[in-house]
Coordinates of N, CA, C and O and ligand atoms in Angstrom, one line a residue:
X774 N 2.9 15.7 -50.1 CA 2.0 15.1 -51.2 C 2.9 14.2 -52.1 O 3.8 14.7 -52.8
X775 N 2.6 13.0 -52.1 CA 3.2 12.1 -53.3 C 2.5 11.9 -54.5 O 1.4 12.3 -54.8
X776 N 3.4 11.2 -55.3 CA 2.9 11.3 -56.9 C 2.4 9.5 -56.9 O 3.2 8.8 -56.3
X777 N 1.7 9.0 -57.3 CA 1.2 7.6 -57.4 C 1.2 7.4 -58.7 O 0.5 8.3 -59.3
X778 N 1.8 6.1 -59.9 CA 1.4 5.9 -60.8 C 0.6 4.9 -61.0 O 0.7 4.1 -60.1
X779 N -0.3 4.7 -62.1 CA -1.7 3.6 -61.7 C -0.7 2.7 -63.1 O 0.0 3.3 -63.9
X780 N -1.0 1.2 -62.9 CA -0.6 0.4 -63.8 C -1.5 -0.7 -63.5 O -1.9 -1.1 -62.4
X781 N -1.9 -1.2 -65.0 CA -3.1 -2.0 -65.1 C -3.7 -2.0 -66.4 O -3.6 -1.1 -67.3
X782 N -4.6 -3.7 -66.4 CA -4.9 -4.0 -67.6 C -6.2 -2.7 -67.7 O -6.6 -1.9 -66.9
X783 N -6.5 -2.9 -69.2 CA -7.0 -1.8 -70.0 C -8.8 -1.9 -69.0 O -9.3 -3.0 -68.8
X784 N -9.4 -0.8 -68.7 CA -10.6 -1.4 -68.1 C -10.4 -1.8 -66.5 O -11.4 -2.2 -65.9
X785 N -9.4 -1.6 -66.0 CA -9.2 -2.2 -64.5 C -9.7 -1.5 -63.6 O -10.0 -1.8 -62.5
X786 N -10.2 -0.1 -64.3 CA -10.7 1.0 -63.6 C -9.5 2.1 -62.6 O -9.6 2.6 -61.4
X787 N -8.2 2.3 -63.9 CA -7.1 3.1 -63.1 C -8.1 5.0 -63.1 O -8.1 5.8 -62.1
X788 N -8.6 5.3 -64.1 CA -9.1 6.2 -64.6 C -10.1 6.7 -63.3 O -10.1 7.8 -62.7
X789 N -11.1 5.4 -63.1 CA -12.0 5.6 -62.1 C -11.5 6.1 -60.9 O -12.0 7.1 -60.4
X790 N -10.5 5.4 -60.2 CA -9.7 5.6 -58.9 C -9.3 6.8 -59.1 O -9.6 7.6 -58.2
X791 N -8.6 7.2 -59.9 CA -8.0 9.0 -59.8 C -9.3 10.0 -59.8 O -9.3 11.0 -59.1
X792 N -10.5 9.4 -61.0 CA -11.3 10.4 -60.8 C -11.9 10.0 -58.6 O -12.6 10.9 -58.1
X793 N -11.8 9.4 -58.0 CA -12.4 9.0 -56.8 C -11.8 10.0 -56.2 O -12.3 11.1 -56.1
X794 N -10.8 9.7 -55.8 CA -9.2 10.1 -54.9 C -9.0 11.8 -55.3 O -8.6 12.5 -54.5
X795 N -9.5 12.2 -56.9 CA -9.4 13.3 -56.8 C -10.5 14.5 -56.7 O -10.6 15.7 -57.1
X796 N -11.4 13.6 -56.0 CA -12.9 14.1 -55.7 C -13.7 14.8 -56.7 O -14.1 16.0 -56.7
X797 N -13.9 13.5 -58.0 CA -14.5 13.9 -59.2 C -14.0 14.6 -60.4 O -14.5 14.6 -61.5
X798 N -12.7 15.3 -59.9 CA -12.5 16.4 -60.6 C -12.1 16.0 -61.9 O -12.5 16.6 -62.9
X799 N -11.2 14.9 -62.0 CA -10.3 14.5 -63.2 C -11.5 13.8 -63.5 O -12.2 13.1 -62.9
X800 N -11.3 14.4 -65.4 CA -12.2 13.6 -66.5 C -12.0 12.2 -67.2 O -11.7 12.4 -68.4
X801 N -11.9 11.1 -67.0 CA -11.0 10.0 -67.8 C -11.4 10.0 -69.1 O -12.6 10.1 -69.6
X802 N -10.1 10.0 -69.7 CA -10.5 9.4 -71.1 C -9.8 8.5 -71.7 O -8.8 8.3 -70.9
X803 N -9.8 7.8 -72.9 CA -9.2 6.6 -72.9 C -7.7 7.4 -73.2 O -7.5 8.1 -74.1
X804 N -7.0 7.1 -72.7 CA -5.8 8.1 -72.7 C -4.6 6.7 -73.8 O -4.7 5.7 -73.2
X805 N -4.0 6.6 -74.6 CA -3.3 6.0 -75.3 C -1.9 7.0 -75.1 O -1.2 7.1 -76.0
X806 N -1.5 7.6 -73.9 CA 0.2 7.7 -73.9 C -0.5 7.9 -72.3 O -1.6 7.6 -71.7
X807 N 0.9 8.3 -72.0 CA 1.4 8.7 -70.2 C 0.7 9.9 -69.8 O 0.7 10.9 -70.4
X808 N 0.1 9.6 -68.9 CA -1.0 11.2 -69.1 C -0.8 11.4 -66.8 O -1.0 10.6 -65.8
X809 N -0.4 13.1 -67.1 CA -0.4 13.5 -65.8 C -1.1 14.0 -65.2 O -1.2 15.2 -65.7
X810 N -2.1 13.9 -63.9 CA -3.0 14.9 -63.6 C -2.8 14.9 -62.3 O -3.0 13.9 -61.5
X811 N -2.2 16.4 -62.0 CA -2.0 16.3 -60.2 C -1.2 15.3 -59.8 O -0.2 15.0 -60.3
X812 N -1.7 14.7 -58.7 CA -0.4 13.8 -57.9 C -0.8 12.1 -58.8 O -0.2 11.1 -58.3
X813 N -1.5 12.1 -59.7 CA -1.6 10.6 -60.3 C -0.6 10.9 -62.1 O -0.6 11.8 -62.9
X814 N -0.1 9.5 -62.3 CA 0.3 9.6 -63.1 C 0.1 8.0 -63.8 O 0.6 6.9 -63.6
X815 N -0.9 8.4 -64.9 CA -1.9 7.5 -65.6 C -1.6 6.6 -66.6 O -1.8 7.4 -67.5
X816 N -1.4 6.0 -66.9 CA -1.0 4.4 -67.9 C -1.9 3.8 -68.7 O -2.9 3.2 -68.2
X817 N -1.8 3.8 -70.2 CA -2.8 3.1 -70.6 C -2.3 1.3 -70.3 O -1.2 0.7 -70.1
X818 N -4.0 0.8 -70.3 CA -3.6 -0.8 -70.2 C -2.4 -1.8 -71.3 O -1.8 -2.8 -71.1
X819 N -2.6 -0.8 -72.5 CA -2.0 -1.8 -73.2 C -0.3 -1.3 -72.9 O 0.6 -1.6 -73.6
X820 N -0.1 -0.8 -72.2 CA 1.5 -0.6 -71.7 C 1.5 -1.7 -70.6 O 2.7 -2.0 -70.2
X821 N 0.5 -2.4 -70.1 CA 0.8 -3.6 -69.4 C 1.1 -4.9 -70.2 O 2.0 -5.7 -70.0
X822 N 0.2 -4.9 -71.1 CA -0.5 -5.8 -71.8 C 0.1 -6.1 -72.6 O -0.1 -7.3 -73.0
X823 N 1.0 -5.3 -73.4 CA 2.6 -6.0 -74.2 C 3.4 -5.0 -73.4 O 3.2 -3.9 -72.8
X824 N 4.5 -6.3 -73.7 CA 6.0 -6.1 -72.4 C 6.7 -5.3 -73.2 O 7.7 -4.9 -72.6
X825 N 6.6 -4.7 -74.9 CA 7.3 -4.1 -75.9 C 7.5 -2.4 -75.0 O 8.5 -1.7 -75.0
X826 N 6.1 -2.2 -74.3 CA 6.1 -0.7 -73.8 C 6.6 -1.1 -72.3 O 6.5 -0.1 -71.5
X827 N 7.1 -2.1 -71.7 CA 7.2 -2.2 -70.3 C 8.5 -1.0 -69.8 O 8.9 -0.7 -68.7
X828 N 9.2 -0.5 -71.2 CA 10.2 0.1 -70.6 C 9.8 1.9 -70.3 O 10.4 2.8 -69.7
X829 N 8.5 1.9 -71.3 CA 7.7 3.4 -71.2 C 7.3 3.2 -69.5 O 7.9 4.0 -68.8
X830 N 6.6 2.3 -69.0 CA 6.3 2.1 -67.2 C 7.5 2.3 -66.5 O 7.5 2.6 -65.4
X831 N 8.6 2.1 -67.0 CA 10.0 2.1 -66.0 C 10.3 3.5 -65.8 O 10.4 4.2 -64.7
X832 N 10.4 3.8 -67.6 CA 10.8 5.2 -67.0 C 9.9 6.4 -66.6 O 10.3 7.5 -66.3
X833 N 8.7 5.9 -66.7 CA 7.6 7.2 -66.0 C 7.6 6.4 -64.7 O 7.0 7.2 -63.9
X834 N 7.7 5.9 -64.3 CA 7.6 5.5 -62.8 C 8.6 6.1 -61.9 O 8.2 6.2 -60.7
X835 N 9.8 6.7 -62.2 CA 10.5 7.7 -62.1 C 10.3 8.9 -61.6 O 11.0 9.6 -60.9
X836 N 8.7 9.2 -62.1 CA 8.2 10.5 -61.6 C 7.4 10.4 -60.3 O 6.9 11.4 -59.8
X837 N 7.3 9.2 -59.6 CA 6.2 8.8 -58.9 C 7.3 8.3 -57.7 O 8.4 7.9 -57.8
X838 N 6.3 8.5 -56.3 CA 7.1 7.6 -55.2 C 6.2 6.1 -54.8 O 6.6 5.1 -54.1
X839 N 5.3 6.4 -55.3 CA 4.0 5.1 -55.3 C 3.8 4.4 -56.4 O 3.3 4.9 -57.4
X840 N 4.1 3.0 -56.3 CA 3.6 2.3 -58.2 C 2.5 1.7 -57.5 O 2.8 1.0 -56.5
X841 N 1.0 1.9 -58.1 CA -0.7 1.3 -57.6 C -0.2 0.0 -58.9 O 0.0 0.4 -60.1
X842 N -0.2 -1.3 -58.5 CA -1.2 -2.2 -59.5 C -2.2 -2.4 -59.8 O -2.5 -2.9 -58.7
X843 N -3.3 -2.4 -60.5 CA -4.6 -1.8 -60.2 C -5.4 -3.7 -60.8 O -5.0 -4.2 -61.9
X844 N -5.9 -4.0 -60.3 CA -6.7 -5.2 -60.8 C -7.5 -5.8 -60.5 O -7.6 -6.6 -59.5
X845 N -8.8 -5.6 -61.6 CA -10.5 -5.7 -61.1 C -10.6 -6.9 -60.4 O -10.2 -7.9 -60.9
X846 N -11.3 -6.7 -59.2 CA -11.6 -8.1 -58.6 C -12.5 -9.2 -59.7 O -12.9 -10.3 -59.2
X847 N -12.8 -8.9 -61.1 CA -13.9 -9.8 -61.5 C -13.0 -10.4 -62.4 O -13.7 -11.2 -63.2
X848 N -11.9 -10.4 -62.6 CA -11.2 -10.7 -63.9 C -10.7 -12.2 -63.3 O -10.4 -12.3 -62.1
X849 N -10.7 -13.1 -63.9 CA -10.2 -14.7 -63.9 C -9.1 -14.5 -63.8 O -8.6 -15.4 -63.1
X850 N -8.4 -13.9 -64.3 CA -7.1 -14.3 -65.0 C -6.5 -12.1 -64.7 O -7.2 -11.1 -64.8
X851 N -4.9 -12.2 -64.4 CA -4.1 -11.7 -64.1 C -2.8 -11.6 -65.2 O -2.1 -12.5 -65.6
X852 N -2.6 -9.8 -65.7 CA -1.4 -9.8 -66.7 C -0.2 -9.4 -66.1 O 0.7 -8.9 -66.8
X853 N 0.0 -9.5 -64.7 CA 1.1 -9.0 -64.1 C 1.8 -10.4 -63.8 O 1.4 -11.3 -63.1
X854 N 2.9 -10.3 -64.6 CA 3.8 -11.5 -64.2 C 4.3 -11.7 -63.1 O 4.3 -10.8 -62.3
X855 N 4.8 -12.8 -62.8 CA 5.4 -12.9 -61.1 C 6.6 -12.2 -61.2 O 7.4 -12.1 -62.2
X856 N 6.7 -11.6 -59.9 CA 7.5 -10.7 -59.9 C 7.9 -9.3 -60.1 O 8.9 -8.7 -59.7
X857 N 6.6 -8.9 -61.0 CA 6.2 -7.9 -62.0 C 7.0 -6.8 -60.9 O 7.6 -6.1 -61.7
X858 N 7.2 -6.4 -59.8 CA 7.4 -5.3 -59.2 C 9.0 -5.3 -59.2 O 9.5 -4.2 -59.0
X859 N 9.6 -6.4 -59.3 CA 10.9 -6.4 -59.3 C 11.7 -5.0 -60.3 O 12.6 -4.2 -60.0
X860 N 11.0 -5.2 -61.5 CA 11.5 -3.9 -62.1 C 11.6 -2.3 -61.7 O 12.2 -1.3 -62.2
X861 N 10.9 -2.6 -60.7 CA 10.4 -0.8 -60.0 C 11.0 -1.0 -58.8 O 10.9 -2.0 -58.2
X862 N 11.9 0.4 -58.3 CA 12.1 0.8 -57.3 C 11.5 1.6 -56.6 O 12.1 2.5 -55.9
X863 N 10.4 1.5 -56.6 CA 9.4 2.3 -55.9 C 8.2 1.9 -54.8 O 7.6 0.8 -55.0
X864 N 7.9 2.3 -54.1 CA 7.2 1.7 -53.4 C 5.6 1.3 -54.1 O 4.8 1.8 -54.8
X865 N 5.6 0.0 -53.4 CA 4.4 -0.4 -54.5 C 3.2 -1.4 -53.4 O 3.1 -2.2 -52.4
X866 N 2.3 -0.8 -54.3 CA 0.7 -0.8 -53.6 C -0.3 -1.6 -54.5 O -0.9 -1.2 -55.5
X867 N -0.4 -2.8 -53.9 CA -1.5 -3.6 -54.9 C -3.1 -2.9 -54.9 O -3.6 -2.7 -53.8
X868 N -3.8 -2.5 -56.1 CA -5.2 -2.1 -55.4 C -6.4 -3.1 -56.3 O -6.2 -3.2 -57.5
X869 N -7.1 -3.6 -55.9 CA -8.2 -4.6 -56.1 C -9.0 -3.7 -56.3 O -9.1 -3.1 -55.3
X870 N -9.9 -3.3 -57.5 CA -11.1 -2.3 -57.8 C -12.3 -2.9 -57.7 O -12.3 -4.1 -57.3
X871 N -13.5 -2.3 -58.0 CA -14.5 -3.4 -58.3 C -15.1 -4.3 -57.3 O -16.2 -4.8 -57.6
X872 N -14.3 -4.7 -56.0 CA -15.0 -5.3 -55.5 C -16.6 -5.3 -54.7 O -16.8 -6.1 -53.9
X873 N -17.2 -4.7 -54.9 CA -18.6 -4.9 -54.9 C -19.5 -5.3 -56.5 O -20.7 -5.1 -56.8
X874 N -18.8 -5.8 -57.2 CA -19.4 -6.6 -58.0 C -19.7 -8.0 -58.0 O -18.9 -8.8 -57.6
X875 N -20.9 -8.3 -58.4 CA -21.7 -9.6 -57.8 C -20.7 -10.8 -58.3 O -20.7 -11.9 -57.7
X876 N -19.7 -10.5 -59.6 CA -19.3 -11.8 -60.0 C -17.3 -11.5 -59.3 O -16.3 -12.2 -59.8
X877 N -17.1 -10.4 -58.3 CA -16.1 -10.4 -57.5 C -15.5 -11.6 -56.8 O -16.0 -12.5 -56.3
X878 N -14.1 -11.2 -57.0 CA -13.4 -12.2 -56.0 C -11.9 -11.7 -55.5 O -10.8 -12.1 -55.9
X879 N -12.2 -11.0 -54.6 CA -11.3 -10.4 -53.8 C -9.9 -11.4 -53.4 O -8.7 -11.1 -53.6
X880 N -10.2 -12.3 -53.0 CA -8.8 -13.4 -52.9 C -8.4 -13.7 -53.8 O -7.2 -13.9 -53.8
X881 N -9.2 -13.8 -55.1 CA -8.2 -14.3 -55.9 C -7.6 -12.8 -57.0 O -6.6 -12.8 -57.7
X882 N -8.1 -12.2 -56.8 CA -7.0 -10.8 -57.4 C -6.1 -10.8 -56.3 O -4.9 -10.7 -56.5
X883 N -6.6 -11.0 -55.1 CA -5.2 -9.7 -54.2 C -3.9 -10.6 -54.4 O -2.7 -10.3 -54.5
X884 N -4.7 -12.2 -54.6 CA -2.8 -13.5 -54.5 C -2.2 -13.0 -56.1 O -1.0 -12.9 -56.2
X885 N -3.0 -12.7 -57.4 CA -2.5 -12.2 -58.5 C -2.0 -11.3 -58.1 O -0.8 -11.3 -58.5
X886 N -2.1 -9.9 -56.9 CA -1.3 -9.1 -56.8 C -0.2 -9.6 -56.0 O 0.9 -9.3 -56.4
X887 N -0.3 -10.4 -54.9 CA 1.1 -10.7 -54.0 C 1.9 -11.4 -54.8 O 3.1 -11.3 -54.5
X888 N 1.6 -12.3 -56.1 CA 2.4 -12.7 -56.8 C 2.9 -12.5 -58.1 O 3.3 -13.3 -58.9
X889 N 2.4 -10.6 -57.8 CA 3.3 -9.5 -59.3 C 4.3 -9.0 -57.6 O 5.0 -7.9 -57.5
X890 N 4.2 -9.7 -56.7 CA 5.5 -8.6 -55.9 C 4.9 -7.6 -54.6 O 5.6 -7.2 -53.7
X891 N 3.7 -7.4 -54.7 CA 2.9 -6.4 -53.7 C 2.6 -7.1 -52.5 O 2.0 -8.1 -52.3
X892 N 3.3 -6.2 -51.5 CA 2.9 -6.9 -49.8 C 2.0 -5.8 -49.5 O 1.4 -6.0 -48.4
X893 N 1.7 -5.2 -50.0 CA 0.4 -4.4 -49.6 C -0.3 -4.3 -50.5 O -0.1 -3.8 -51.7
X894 N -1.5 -4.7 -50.1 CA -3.0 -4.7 -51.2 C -3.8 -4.2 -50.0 O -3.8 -4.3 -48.8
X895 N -4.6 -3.6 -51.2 CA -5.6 -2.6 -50.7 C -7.1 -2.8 -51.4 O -7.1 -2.0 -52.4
X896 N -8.5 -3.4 -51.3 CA -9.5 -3.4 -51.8 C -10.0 -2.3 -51.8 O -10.0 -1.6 -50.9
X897 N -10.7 -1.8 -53.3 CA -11.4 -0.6 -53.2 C -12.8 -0.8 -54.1 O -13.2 -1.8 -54.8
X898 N -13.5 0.7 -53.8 CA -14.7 0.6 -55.2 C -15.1 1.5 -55.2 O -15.6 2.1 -54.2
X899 N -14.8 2.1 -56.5 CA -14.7 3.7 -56.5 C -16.2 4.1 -56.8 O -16.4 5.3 -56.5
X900 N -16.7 3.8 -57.1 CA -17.8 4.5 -56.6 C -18.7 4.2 -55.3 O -19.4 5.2 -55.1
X901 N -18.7 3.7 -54.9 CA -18.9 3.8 -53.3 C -17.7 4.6 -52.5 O -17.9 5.1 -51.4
X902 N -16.6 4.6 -53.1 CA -15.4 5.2 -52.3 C -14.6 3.9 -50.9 O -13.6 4.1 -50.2
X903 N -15.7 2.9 -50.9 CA -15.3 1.8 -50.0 C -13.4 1.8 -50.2 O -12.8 1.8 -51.3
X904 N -13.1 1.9 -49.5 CA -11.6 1.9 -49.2 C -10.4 2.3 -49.5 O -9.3 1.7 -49.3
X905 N -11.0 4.0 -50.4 CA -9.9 4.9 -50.6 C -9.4 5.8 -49.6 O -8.5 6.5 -49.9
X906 N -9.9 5.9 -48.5 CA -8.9 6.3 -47.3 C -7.8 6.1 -47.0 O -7.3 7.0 -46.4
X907 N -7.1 4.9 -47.3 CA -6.1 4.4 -46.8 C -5.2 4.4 -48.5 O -4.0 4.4 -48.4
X908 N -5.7 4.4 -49.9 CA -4.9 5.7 -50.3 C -4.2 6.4 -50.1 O -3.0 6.4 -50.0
X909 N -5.7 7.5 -49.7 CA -5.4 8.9 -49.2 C -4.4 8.8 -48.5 O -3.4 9.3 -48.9
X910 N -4.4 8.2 -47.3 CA -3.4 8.3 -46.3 C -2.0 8.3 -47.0 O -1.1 9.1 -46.7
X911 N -1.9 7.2 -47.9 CA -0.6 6.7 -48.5 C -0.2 8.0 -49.0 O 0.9 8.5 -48.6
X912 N -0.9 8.7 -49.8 CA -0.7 10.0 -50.8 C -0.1 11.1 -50.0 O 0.9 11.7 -50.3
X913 N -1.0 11.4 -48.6 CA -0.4 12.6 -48.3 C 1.3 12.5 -47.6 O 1.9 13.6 -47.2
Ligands
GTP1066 N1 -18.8 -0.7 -59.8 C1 -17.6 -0.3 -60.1 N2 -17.2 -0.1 -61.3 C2 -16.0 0.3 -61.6 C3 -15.0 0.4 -60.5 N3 -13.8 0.8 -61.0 C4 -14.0 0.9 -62.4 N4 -15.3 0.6 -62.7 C5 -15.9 0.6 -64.0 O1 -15.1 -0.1 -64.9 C6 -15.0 0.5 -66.2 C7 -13.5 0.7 -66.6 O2 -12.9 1.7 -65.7 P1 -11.8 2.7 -66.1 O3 -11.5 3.5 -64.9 O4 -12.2 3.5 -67.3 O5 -10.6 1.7 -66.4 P2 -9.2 2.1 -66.9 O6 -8.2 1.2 -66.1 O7 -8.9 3.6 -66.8 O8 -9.1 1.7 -68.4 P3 -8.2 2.2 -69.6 O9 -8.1 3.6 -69.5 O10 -9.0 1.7 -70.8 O11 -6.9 1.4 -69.5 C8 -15.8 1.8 -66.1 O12 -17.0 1.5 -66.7 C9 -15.9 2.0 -64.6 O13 -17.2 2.7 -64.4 C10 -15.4 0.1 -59.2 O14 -14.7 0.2 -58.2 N5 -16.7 -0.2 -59.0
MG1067 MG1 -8.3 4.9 -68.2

């Protein structure tokens, strides 16, 4: 079993994905520090969103063998800098949320993720569960 940490703007839907993956169980709330539940280890957005806390993500990523980027297919615009994964030695997993929303765009999130650093992206939508299998797989 690996530990995954979710990293993502505020709203990207990191909360949703754990509650998915951990079949309902985990309650989200708007969590404002580093919050552990089971094999996920949860990030508020604004630790993306100013670079002041980027060093609170370094060192909880530490706990994790998986860093998820997590970023809604509906969003125009991308807060992961290029390169953004260079800071982590961890294995890292781009995940695209959301996409079954009507105003989605799966291509243009997943190139925001290939160019924070991720060679693997992964589309998902947590509430349909559309393409948390291969998660899972990553996890166990
Ligand atoms: N339809 C759909 N809605 C989603 C999906 N993922 C997240 N949402 C919705 O998007 C909103 C934000 O999701 P959260 O999971 O709370 O986002 P978060 O990244 O945890 O946000 P913060 O904790 O505020 O940083 C919620 O209203 C979710 O229901 C998805 O895959 N499909
Ligand atoms: Mg949350």
């Amino acid at each position: 079993m690996k530990k995954m940490m979710l990293v993502g703007e505020t709203r990207s839907g990191k909360s949703s994905l754990i509650k998915a993956l951990s079949d309902g169980e985990y309650i989200p709330r708007r969590a404002m520090a580093v919050e552990y539940y089971g094999q996920f280890i949860n990030t508020p957005g604004e630790f993306l969103e100013n670079s002041r806390f980027y060093h609170a993500l370094i060192t909880s990523s530490a706990d994790c063998q998986i860093l998820a980027l997590v970023l809604d297919a509906t969003r125009k615009s991308s807060l992961f800098p290029p390169l953004f994964v260079s800071m982590f030695n961890r294995k890292i997993v781009g995940v695209v949320t959301n996409i079954n929303a009507s105003t989605a765009d799966v291509g243009r999130a997943e190139q925001f993720l290939r160019s924070a650093g991720a060679k693997v992206v992964v589309c998902v939508c947590a509430e349909s569960g559309e393409g948390l299998d291969s998660l899972r797989e990553m996890l166990n």
